[in-house]
PDB file of C-alpha atoms in Angstrom:
ATOM      1  CA  MET A  67     -22.892 -11.865 195.192  1.00 54.00           C
ATOM      2  CA  SER A  68     -19.586 -10.703 193.694  1.00 65.00           C
ATOM      3  CA  GLY A  69     -19.034 -14.246 192.427  1.00 65.00           C
ATOM      4  CA  VAL A  70     -22.354 -14.156 190.591  1.00 66.00           C
ATOM      5  CA  ILE A  71     -21.477 -10.805 189.034  1.00 69.00           C
ATOM      6  CA  ARG A  72     -18.096 -12.097 187.889  1.00 72.00           C
ATOM      7  CA  ALA A  73     -19.745 -15.198 186.415  1.00 70.00           C
ATOM      8  CA  ARG A  74     -22.243 -13.038 184.523  1.00 74.00           C
ATOM      9  CA  ARG A  75     -19.456 -10.820 183.214  1.00 74.00           C
ATOM     10  CA  ARG A  76     -17.486 -13.826 182.008  1.00 77.00           C
ATOM     11  CA  LEU A  77     -20.581 -15.305 180.391  1.00 77.00           C
ATOM     12  CA  GLY A  78     -21.275 -11.977 178.715  1.00 75.00           C
ATOM     13  CA  ALA A  79     -17.681 -11.728 177.505  1.00 75.00           C
ATOM     14  CA  ALA A  80     -17.843 -15.265 176.105  1.00 78.00           C
ATOM     15  CA  ALA A  81     -21.124 -14.476 174.314  1.00 81.00           C
ATOM     16  CA  ALA A  82     -19.637 -11.283 172.870  1.00 83.00           C
ATOM     17  CA  TYR A  83     -16.609 -13.230 171.632  1.00 85.00           C
ATOM     18  CA  VAL A  84     -18.849 -15.767 169.880  1.00 86.00           C
ATOM     19  CA  ARG A  85     -20.868 -12.961 168.270  1.00 88.00           C
ATOM     20  CA  SER A  86     -17.649 -11.375 167.006  1.00 89.00           C
ATOM     21  CA  ALA A  87     -16.834 -14.508 164.972  1.00 93.00           C
ATOM     22  CA  PRO A  88     -20.242 -15.657 163.691  1.00 95.00           C
ATOM     23  CA  GLY A  89     -18.929 -17.715 160.792  1.00 96.00           C
ATOM     24  CA  THR A  90     -16.593 -19.697 162.997  1.00 97.00           C
ATOM     25  CA  TYR A  91     -19.173 -20.638 165.578  1.00 97.00           C
ATOM     26  CA  LEU A  92     -21.984 -21.272 163.100  1.00 97.00           C
ATOM     27  CA  TRP A  93     -19.650 -23.699 161.314  1.00 97.00           C
ATOM     28  CA  LEU A  94     -18.755 -25.259 164.653  1.00 96.00           C
ATOM     29  CA  LEU A  95     -22.460 -25.656 165.431  1.00 96.00           C
ATOM     30  CA  VAL A  96     -22.988 -27.467 162.119  1.00 96.00           C
ATOM     31  CA  LEU A  97     -20.073 -29.769 162.952  1.00 96.00           C
ATOM     32  CA  PHE A  98     -21.609 -30.475 166.363  1.00 96.00           C
ATOM     33  CA  VAL A  99     -24.952 -31.447 164.821  1.00 95.00           C
ATOM     34  CA  THR A 100     -23.363 -33.667 162.166  1.00 93.00           C
ATOM     35  CA  THR A 101     -21.063 -35.306 164.716  1.00 93.00           C
ATOM     36  CA  VAL A 102     -24.031 -36.173 166.924  1.00 93.00           C
ATOM     37  CA  ALA A 103     -25.853 -37.525 163.859  1.00 91.00           C
ATOM     38  CA  LEU A 104     -22.816 -39.621 162.977  1.00 88.00           C
ATOM     39  CA  HIS A 105     -22.749 -41.194 166.446  1.00 85.00           C
ATOM     40  CA  HIS A 106     -26.406 -42.198 166.056  1.00 85.00           C
ATOM     41  CA  MET A 107     -25.877 -43.706 162.618  1.00 85.00           C
ATOM     42  CA  PRO A 108     -25.734 -47.524 162.219  1.00 84.00           C
ATOM     43  CA  PRO A 109     -22.053 -48.465 161.752  1.00 77.00           C
ATOM     44  CA  GLN A 110     -22.794 -50.470 158.612  1.00 74.00           C
ATOM     45  CA  PHE A 111     -24.107 -47.334 156.859  1.00 82.00           C
ATOM     46  CA  GLU A 112     -21.616 -44.813 158.196  1.00 81.00           C
ATOM     47  CA  GLU A 113     -18.745 -45.380 155.765  1.00 80.00           C
ATOM     48  CA  ASP A 114     -20.916 -45.334 152.629  1.00 83.00           C
ATOM     49  CA  PHE A 115     -22.767 -42.275 153.900  1.00 87.00           C
ATOM     50  CA  LEU A 116     -19.536 -40.347 154.439  1.00 86.00           C
ATOM     51  CA  ARG A 117     -17.992 -41.538 151.183  1.00 85.00           C
ATOM     52  CA  GLN A 118     -20.886 -39.960 149.257  1.00 86.00           C
ATOM     53  CA  ARG A 119     -20.027 -36.665 150.946  1.00 88.00           C
ATOM     54  CA  SER A 120     -16.303 -37.071 150.448  1.00 90.00           C
ATOM     55  CA  THR A 121     -14.063 -35.174 148.042  1.00 91.00           C
ATOM     56  CA  ASN A 122     -12.657 -38.360 146.533  1.00 90.00           C
ATOM     57  CA  LEU A 123     -12.059 -38.696 142.801  1.00 92.00           C
ATOM     58  CA  ASN A 124     -15.310 -40.560 142.167  1.00 90.00           C
ATOM     59  CA  GLU A 125     -17.498 -37.927 143.811  1.00 91.00           C
ATOM     60  CA  LEU A 126     -15.506 -34.966 142.458  1.00 92.00           C
ATOM     61  CA  SER A 127     -16.004 -36.224 138.921  1.00 90.00           C
ATOM     62  CA  SER A 128     -19.793 -36.324 139.295  1.00 89.00           C
ATOM     63  CA  ASN A 129     -20.800 -33.870 142.059  1.00 88.00           C
ATOM     64  CA  PRO A 130     -17.898 -31.456 142.662  1.00 91.00           C
ATOM     65  CA  VAL A 131     -19.805 -28.497 144.122  1.00 93.00           C
ATOM     66  CA  ARG A 132     -21.938 -30.657 146.393  1.00 93.00           C
ATOM     67  CA  VAL A 133     -19.034 -32.618 147.874  1.00 93.00           C
ATOM     68  CA  PHE A 134     -16.881 -29.517 148.356  1.00 95.00           C
ATOM     69  CA  ILE A 135     -19.664 -28.186 150.589  1.00 94.00           C
ATOM     70  CA  THR A 136     -20.716 -31.390 152.340  1.00 93.00           C
ATOM     71  CA  SER A 137     -17.162 -32.583 153.026  1.00 93.00           C
ATOM     72  CA  ALA A 138     -16.633 -29.462 155.138  1.00 94.00           C
ATOM     73  CA  MET A 139     -19.607 -30.326 157.360  1.00 93.00           C
ATOM     74  CA  TRP A 140     -18.335 -33.557 158.859  1.00 90.00           C
ATOM     75  CA  THR A 141     -15.491 -34.338 161.255  1.00 86.00           C
ATOM     76  CA  ASP A 142     -12.973 -37.050 160.562  1.00 76.00           C
ATOM     77  CA  GLY A 143     -13.192 -39.607 163.360  1.00 74.00           C
ATOM     78  CA  GLY A 144     -16.451 -38.323 164.821  1.00 76.00           C
ATOM     79  CA  ARG A 145     -14.821 -36.160 167.524  1.00 87.00           C
ATOM     80  CA  TRP A 146     -16.075 -32.615 167.983  1.00 92.00           C
ATOM     81  CA  LEU A 147     -14.336 -31.212 171.066  1.00 93.00           C
ATOM     82  CA  PRO A 148     -10.832 -30.975 169.503  1.00 93.00           C
ATOM     83  CA  TYR A 149     -12.330 -28.947 166.668  1.00 95.00           C
ATOM     84  CA  ALA A 150     -14.065 -26.649 169.158  1.00 95.00           C
ATOM     85  CA  VAL A 151     -10.638 -25.893 170.641  1.00 96.00           C
ATOM     86  CA  LEU A 152      -8.910 -25.471 167.267  1.00 96.00           C
ATOM     87  CA  TYR A 153     -11.674 -23.241 165.892  1.00 97.00           C
ATOM     88  CA  THR A 154     -11.503 -21.021 168.968  1.00 96.00           C
ATOM     89  CA  VAL A 155      -7.708 -20.799 168.873  1.00 96.00           C
ATOM     90  CA  PHE A 156      -7.292 -20.231 165.119  1.00 97.00           C
ATOM     91  CA  HIS A 157     -10.515 -19.608 163.187  1.00 97.00           C
ATOM     92  CA  ALA A 158     -12.134 -17.168 165.612  1.00 96.00           C
ATOM     93  CA  PRO A 159      -9.103 -14.834 165.884  1.00 95.00           C
ATOM     94  CA  ALA A 160      -8.678 -14.928 162.107  1.00 97.00           C
ATOM     95  CA  GLU A 161     -12.325 -14.040 161.490  1.00 97.00           C
ATOM     96  CA  ARG A 162     -12.262 -11.260 164.092  1.00 95.00           C
ATOM     97  CA  TRP A 163      -9.123  -9.845 162.469  1.00 96.00           C
ATOM     98  CA  LEU A 164      -9.924 -10.257 158.764  1.00 96.00           C
ATOM     99  CA  GLY A 165     -13.688  -9.949 158.882  1.00 96.00           C
ATOM    100  CA  THR A 166     -16.058 -12.762 157.969  1.00 97.00           C
ATOM    101  CA  ALA A 167     -15.841 -12.327 154.182  1.00 97.00           C
ATOM    102  CA  ARG A 168     -12.036 -12.374 153.988  1.00 97.00           C
ATOM    103  CA  TRP A 169     -11.742 -15.186 156.523  1.00 98.00           C
ATOM    104  CA  LEU A 170     -14.224 -17.234 154.500  1.00 98.00           C
ATOM    105  CA  ALA A 171     -12.252 -16.522 151.328  1.00 98.00           C
ATOM    106  CA  VAL A 172      -9.126 -18.009 152.944  1.00 98.00           C
ATOM    107  CA  CYS A 173     -11.078 -21.062 154.108  1.00 98.00           C
ATOM    108  CA  VAL A 174     -12.665 -21.699 150.709  1.00 97.00           C
ATOM    109  CA  ALA A 175      -9.414 -21.183 148.798  1.00 97.00           C
ATOM    110  CA  ALA A 176      -7.485 -23.558 151.053  1.00 97.00           C
ATOM    111  CA  HIS A 177     -10.247 -26.186 151.148  1.00 97.00           C
ATOM    112  CA  VAL A 178     -10.916 -26.235 147.410  1.00 96.00           C
ATOM    113  CA  LEU A 179      -7.441 -25.743 145.971  1.00 96.00           C
ATOM    114  CA  ALA A 180      -5.681 -28.096 148.388  1.00 96.00           C
ATOM    115  CA  THR A 181      -8.309 -30.757 147.716  1.00 95.00           C
ATOM    116  CA  LEU A 182      -7.821 -30.397 143.960  1.00 95.00           C
ATOM    117  CA  ALA A 183      -4.043 -30.571 144.380  1.00 95.00           C
ATOM    118  CA  GLY A 184      -4.168 -33.664 146.574  1.00 93.00           C
ATOM    119  CA  GLU A 185      -6.729 -35.499 144.462  1.00 93.00           C
ATOM    120  CA  GLY A 186      -4.903 -34.446 141.284  1.00 93.00           C
ATOM    121  CA  ALA A 187      -1.704 -35.988 142.623  1.00 92.00           C
ATOM    122  CA  LEU A 188      -3.642 -39.134 143.497  1.00 92.00           C
ATOM    123  CA  LEU A 189      -5.101 -39.298 139.985  1.00 93.00           C
ATOM    124  CA  VAL A 190      -1.598 -39.117 138.484  1.00 93.00           C
ATOM    125  CA  ALA A 191      -0.457 -41.883 140.859  1.00 92.00           C
ATOM    126  CA  ILE A 192      -3.379 -44.096 139.831  1.00 93.00           C
ATOM    127  CA  ARG A 193      -2.646 -43.551 136.149  1.00 93.00           C
ATOM    128  CA  ASP A 194       1.041 -44.291 136.735  1.00 92.00           C
ATOM    129  CA  GLY A 195       0.187 -47.471 138.573  1.00 88.00           C
ATOM    130  CA  THR A 196       1.752 -46.371 141.860  1.00 87.00           C
ATOM    131  CA  ALA A 197      -1.647 -46.215 143.580  1.00 87.00           C
ATOM    132  CA  PRO A 198      -4.512 -48.726 143.237  1.00 88.00           C
ATOM    133  CA  ARG A 199      -7.638 -47.800 141.291  1.00 89.00           C
ATOM    134  CA  SER A 200      -9.665 -48.369 144.459  1.00 87.00           C
ATOM    135  CA  ALA A 201      -8.003 -45.235 145.896  1.00 87.00           C
ATOM    136  CA  ALA A 202     -10.366 -43.176 143.711  1.00 87.00           C
ATOM    137  CA  GLY A 203     -13.065 -43.869 146.285  1.00 85.00           C
ATOM    138  CA  THR A 204     -10.958 -43.127 149.352  1.00 84.00           C
ATOM    139  CA  LEU A 205     -12.805 -41.397 152.168  1.00 82.00           C
ATOM    140  CA  ASP A 206     -11.729 -37.746 152.278  1.00 84.00           C
ATOM    141  CA  ILE A 207     -13.829 -35.536 154.537  1.00 85.00           C
ATOM    142  CA  GLY A 208     -13.074 -32.947 157.150  1.00 84.00           C
ATOM    143  CA  VAL A 209     -12.053 -29.359 157.647  1.00 94.00           C
ATOM    144  CA  SER A 210      -8.300 -29.699 158.052  1.00 94.00           C
ATOM    145  CA  TYR A 211      -7.346 -28.014 154.759  1.00 96.00           C
ATOM    146  CA  ALA A 212      -9.309 -24.870 155.637  1.00 97.00           C
ATOM    147  CA  LEU A 213      -7.762 -24.945 159.099  1.00 97.00           C
ATOM    148  CA  ALA A 214      -4.244 -25.187 157.648  1.00 97.00           C
ATOM    149  CA  GLY A 215      -4.913 -22.173 155.435  1.00 98.00           C
ATOM    150  CA  VAL A 216      -6.139 -20.107 158.373  1.00 98.00           C
ATOM    151  CA  VAL A 217      -3.225 -21.206 160.567  1.00 98.00           C
ATOM    152  CA  ALA A 218      -0.896 -19.966 157.822  1.00 98.00           C
ATOM    153  CA  VAL A 219      -2.544 -16.592 157.215  1.00 98.00           C
ATOM    154  CA  LEU A 220      -2.384 -15.827 160.945  1.00 97.00           C
ATOM    155  CA  VAL A 221       1.394 -15.469 160.592  1.00 97.00           C
ATOM    156  CA  TYR A 222       0.694 -11.939 159.305  1.00 96.00           C
ATOM    157  CA  ARG A 223      -1.319 -11.154 162.429  1.00 95.00           C
ATOM    158  CA  ILE A 224       1.715 -11.495 164.698  1.00 94.00           C
ATOM    159  CA  ALA A 225       4.449  -8.880 165.032  1.00 92.00           C
ATOM    160  CA  ALA A 226       8.133  -9.699 164.561  1.00 89.00           C
ATOM    161  CA  PRO A 227      10.094 -11.381 166.092  1.00 91.00           C
ATOM    162  CA  TRP A 228       7.221 -13.517 167.472  1.00 93.00           C
ATOM    163  CA  ARG A 229       6.029 -14.037 163.889  1.00 94.00           C
ATOM    164  CA  TYR A 230       9.132 -16.047 163.020  1.00 95.00           C
ATOM    165  CA  ALA A 231       8.769 -18.349 166.016  1.00 95.00           C
ATOM    166  CA  TYR A 232       5.133 -18.997 165.068  1.00 96.00           C
ATOM    167  CA  LEU A 233       6.151 -19.584 161.443  1.00 97.00           C
ATOM    168  CA  ALA A 234       8.842 -22.074 162.481  1.00 97.00           C
ATOM    169  CA  VAL A 235       6.372 -24.082 164.591  1.00 97.00           C
ATOM    170  CA  VAL A 236       3.735 -24.100 161.835  1.00 97.00           C
ATOM    171  CA  LEU A 237       6.205 -25.226 159.188  1.00 96.00           C
ATOM    172  CA  CYS A 238       7.463 -27.967 161.483  1.00 95.00           C
ATOM    173  CA  VAL A 239       3.951 -29.256 162.212  1.00 95.00           C
ATOM    174  CA  TYR A 240       3.025 -29.502 158.532  1.00 95.00           C
ATOM    175  CA  THR A 241       6.314 -30.446 156.861  1.00 94.00           C
ATOM    176  CA  VAL A 242       7.608 -33.156 159.218  1.00 93.00           C
ATOM    177  CA  PRO A 243       4.772 -35.600 158.358  1.00 89.00           C
ATOM    178  CA  LEU A 244       5.234 -34.787 154.672  1.00 89.00           C
ATOM    179  CA  MET A 245       8.931 -35.686 154.822  1.00 90.00           C
ATOM    180  CA  ALA A 246       8.658 -38.632 157.225  1.00 88.00           C
ATOM    181  CA  ALA A 247       5.894 -40.762 155.693  1.00 84.00           C
ATOM    182  CA  PRO A 248       4.073 -38.657 153.090  1.00 84.00           C
ATOM    183  CA  THR A 249       0.464 -39.276 152.146  1.00 88.00           C
ATOM    184  CA  PHE A 250      -1.749 -37.433 149.687  1.00 89.00           C
ATOM    185  CA  THR A 251      -3.484 -35.830 152.681  1.00 90.00           C
ATOM    186  CA  ASP A 252      -0.148 -34.561 154.025  1.00 93.00           C
ATOM    187  CA  PHE A 253       0.550 -33.106 150.587  1.00 94.00           C
ATOM    188  CA  GLY A 254      -2.867 -31.426 150.649  1.00 94.00           C
ATOM    189  CA  HIS A 255      -2.151 -29.925 154.059  1.00 95.00           C
ATOM    190  CA  PHE A 256       1.126 -28.499 152.804  1.00 96.00           C
ATOM    191  CA  VAL A 257      -0.589 -27.004 149.754  1.00 96.00           C
ATOM    192  CA  ALA A 258      -3.278 -25.484 152.008  1.00 97.00           C
ATOM    193  CA  LEU A 259      -0.523 -23.969 154.117  1.00 97.00           C
ATOM    194  CA  MET A 260       1.077 -22.363 151.050  1.00 97.00           C
ATOM    195  CA  ILE A 261      -2.322 -21.025 149.984  1.00 98.00           C
ATOM    196  CA  GLY A 262      -2.762 -19.452 153.410  1.00 98.00           C
ATOM    197  CA  PHE A 263       0.625 -17.755 153.100  1.00 97.00           C
ATOM    198  CA  ALA A 264      -0.379 -16.542 149.620  1.00 97.00           C
ATOM    199  CA  CYS A 265      -3.465 -14.843 151.082  1.00 97.00           C
ATOM    200  CA  ARG A 266      -1.388 -11.970 152.437  1.00 96.00           C
ATOM    201  CA  PRO A 267      -3.184  -9.381 150.211  1.00 96.00           C
ATOM    202  CA  LEU A 268      -6.359 -10.114 152.198  1.00 96.00           C
ATOM    203  CA  THR A 269      -4.592  -8.920 155.363  1.00 96.00           C
ATOM    204  CA  VAL A 270      -3.806  -5.448 154.048  1.00 92.00           C
ATOM    205  CA  GLY A 271      -5.533  -2.720 156.025  1.00 91.00           C
ATOM    206  CA  ARG A 272      -6.576  -4.986 158.887  1.00 89.00           C
ATOM    207  CA  GLY A 273      -4.676  -3.127 161.590  1.00 84.00           C
ATOM    208  CA  LYS A 274      -1.175  -3.383 162.971  1.00 85.00           C
ATOM    209  CA  PRO A 275       0.230  -6.821 163.868  1.00 87.00           C
ATOM    210  CA  TRP A 276      -0.463  -8.134 167.352  1.00 85.00           C
ATOM    211  CA  ASN A 277       2.510  -7.883 169.693  1.00 84.00           C
ATOM    212  CA  PRO A 278       2.284 -10.353 172.625  1.00 80.00           C
ATOM    213  CA  LYS A 279       4.658  -8.111 174.606  1.00 77.00           C
ATOM    214  CA  GLU A 280       2.151  -5.252 174.545  1.00 73.00           C
ATOM    215  CA  THR A 281      -0.823  -7.368 175.646  1.00 58.00           C
ATOM    216  CA  PRO A 282      -0.261  -7.259 179.442  1.00 47.00           C
ATOM    217  CA  ALA A 283       0.031  -3.465 179.389  1.00 41.00           C
ATOM    218  CA  ALA A 284      -3.093  -3.175 177.252  1.00 38.00           C
ATOM    219  CA  LEU A 285      -5.014  -5.351 179.684  1.00 35.00           C
ATOM    220  CA  ARG A 286      -3.960  -3.232 182.644  1.00 36.00           C
ATOM    221  CA  SER A 287      -5.060   0.024 181.022  1.00 31.00           C
TER     222      SER A 287
END
């Protein structure tokens, strides 16, 4: 009987956590539905279907608003579970801390501005002849720019000195690929990271930074 009670409590706690970050889990639900749809799509249509919802230069020049929205509703590679983990680890805490409106502002800013920066750099490369003209139709979907922005803004959620360790890891994750074998996507991720850091004003008044050292004591009380 006690096991059943504990299971119900855990289920209730999980449900309460989901309700506390509605934007995160609604977005995750959309990604689940679109991922399932993608797996049921004939392979010969999949690439063209996604390209029309991609923030590549061709689509941005004709349907910018539409592709900014639709590109954030599909997963790159058709895998959903890794995103469920990443959204729970990063997006949900950020939304609970900032509130849905501010969290969404970070996501939109990182997604839109990093996309424009990356595609702008690609356009310059095409005009300079260092990238082929066919690159204008490159598939570019996914939610990684918004994720990078949220990962960055969470640095202000953590108290020093833990903040600096987190910052070092984040910078390493996003700058090593950029320096090793840079792509326009890597450049976009780095820009999204900088945008997340620049969103510090949105964190003002959102409570004192979280100190991991104080967590065990808080849980015991």
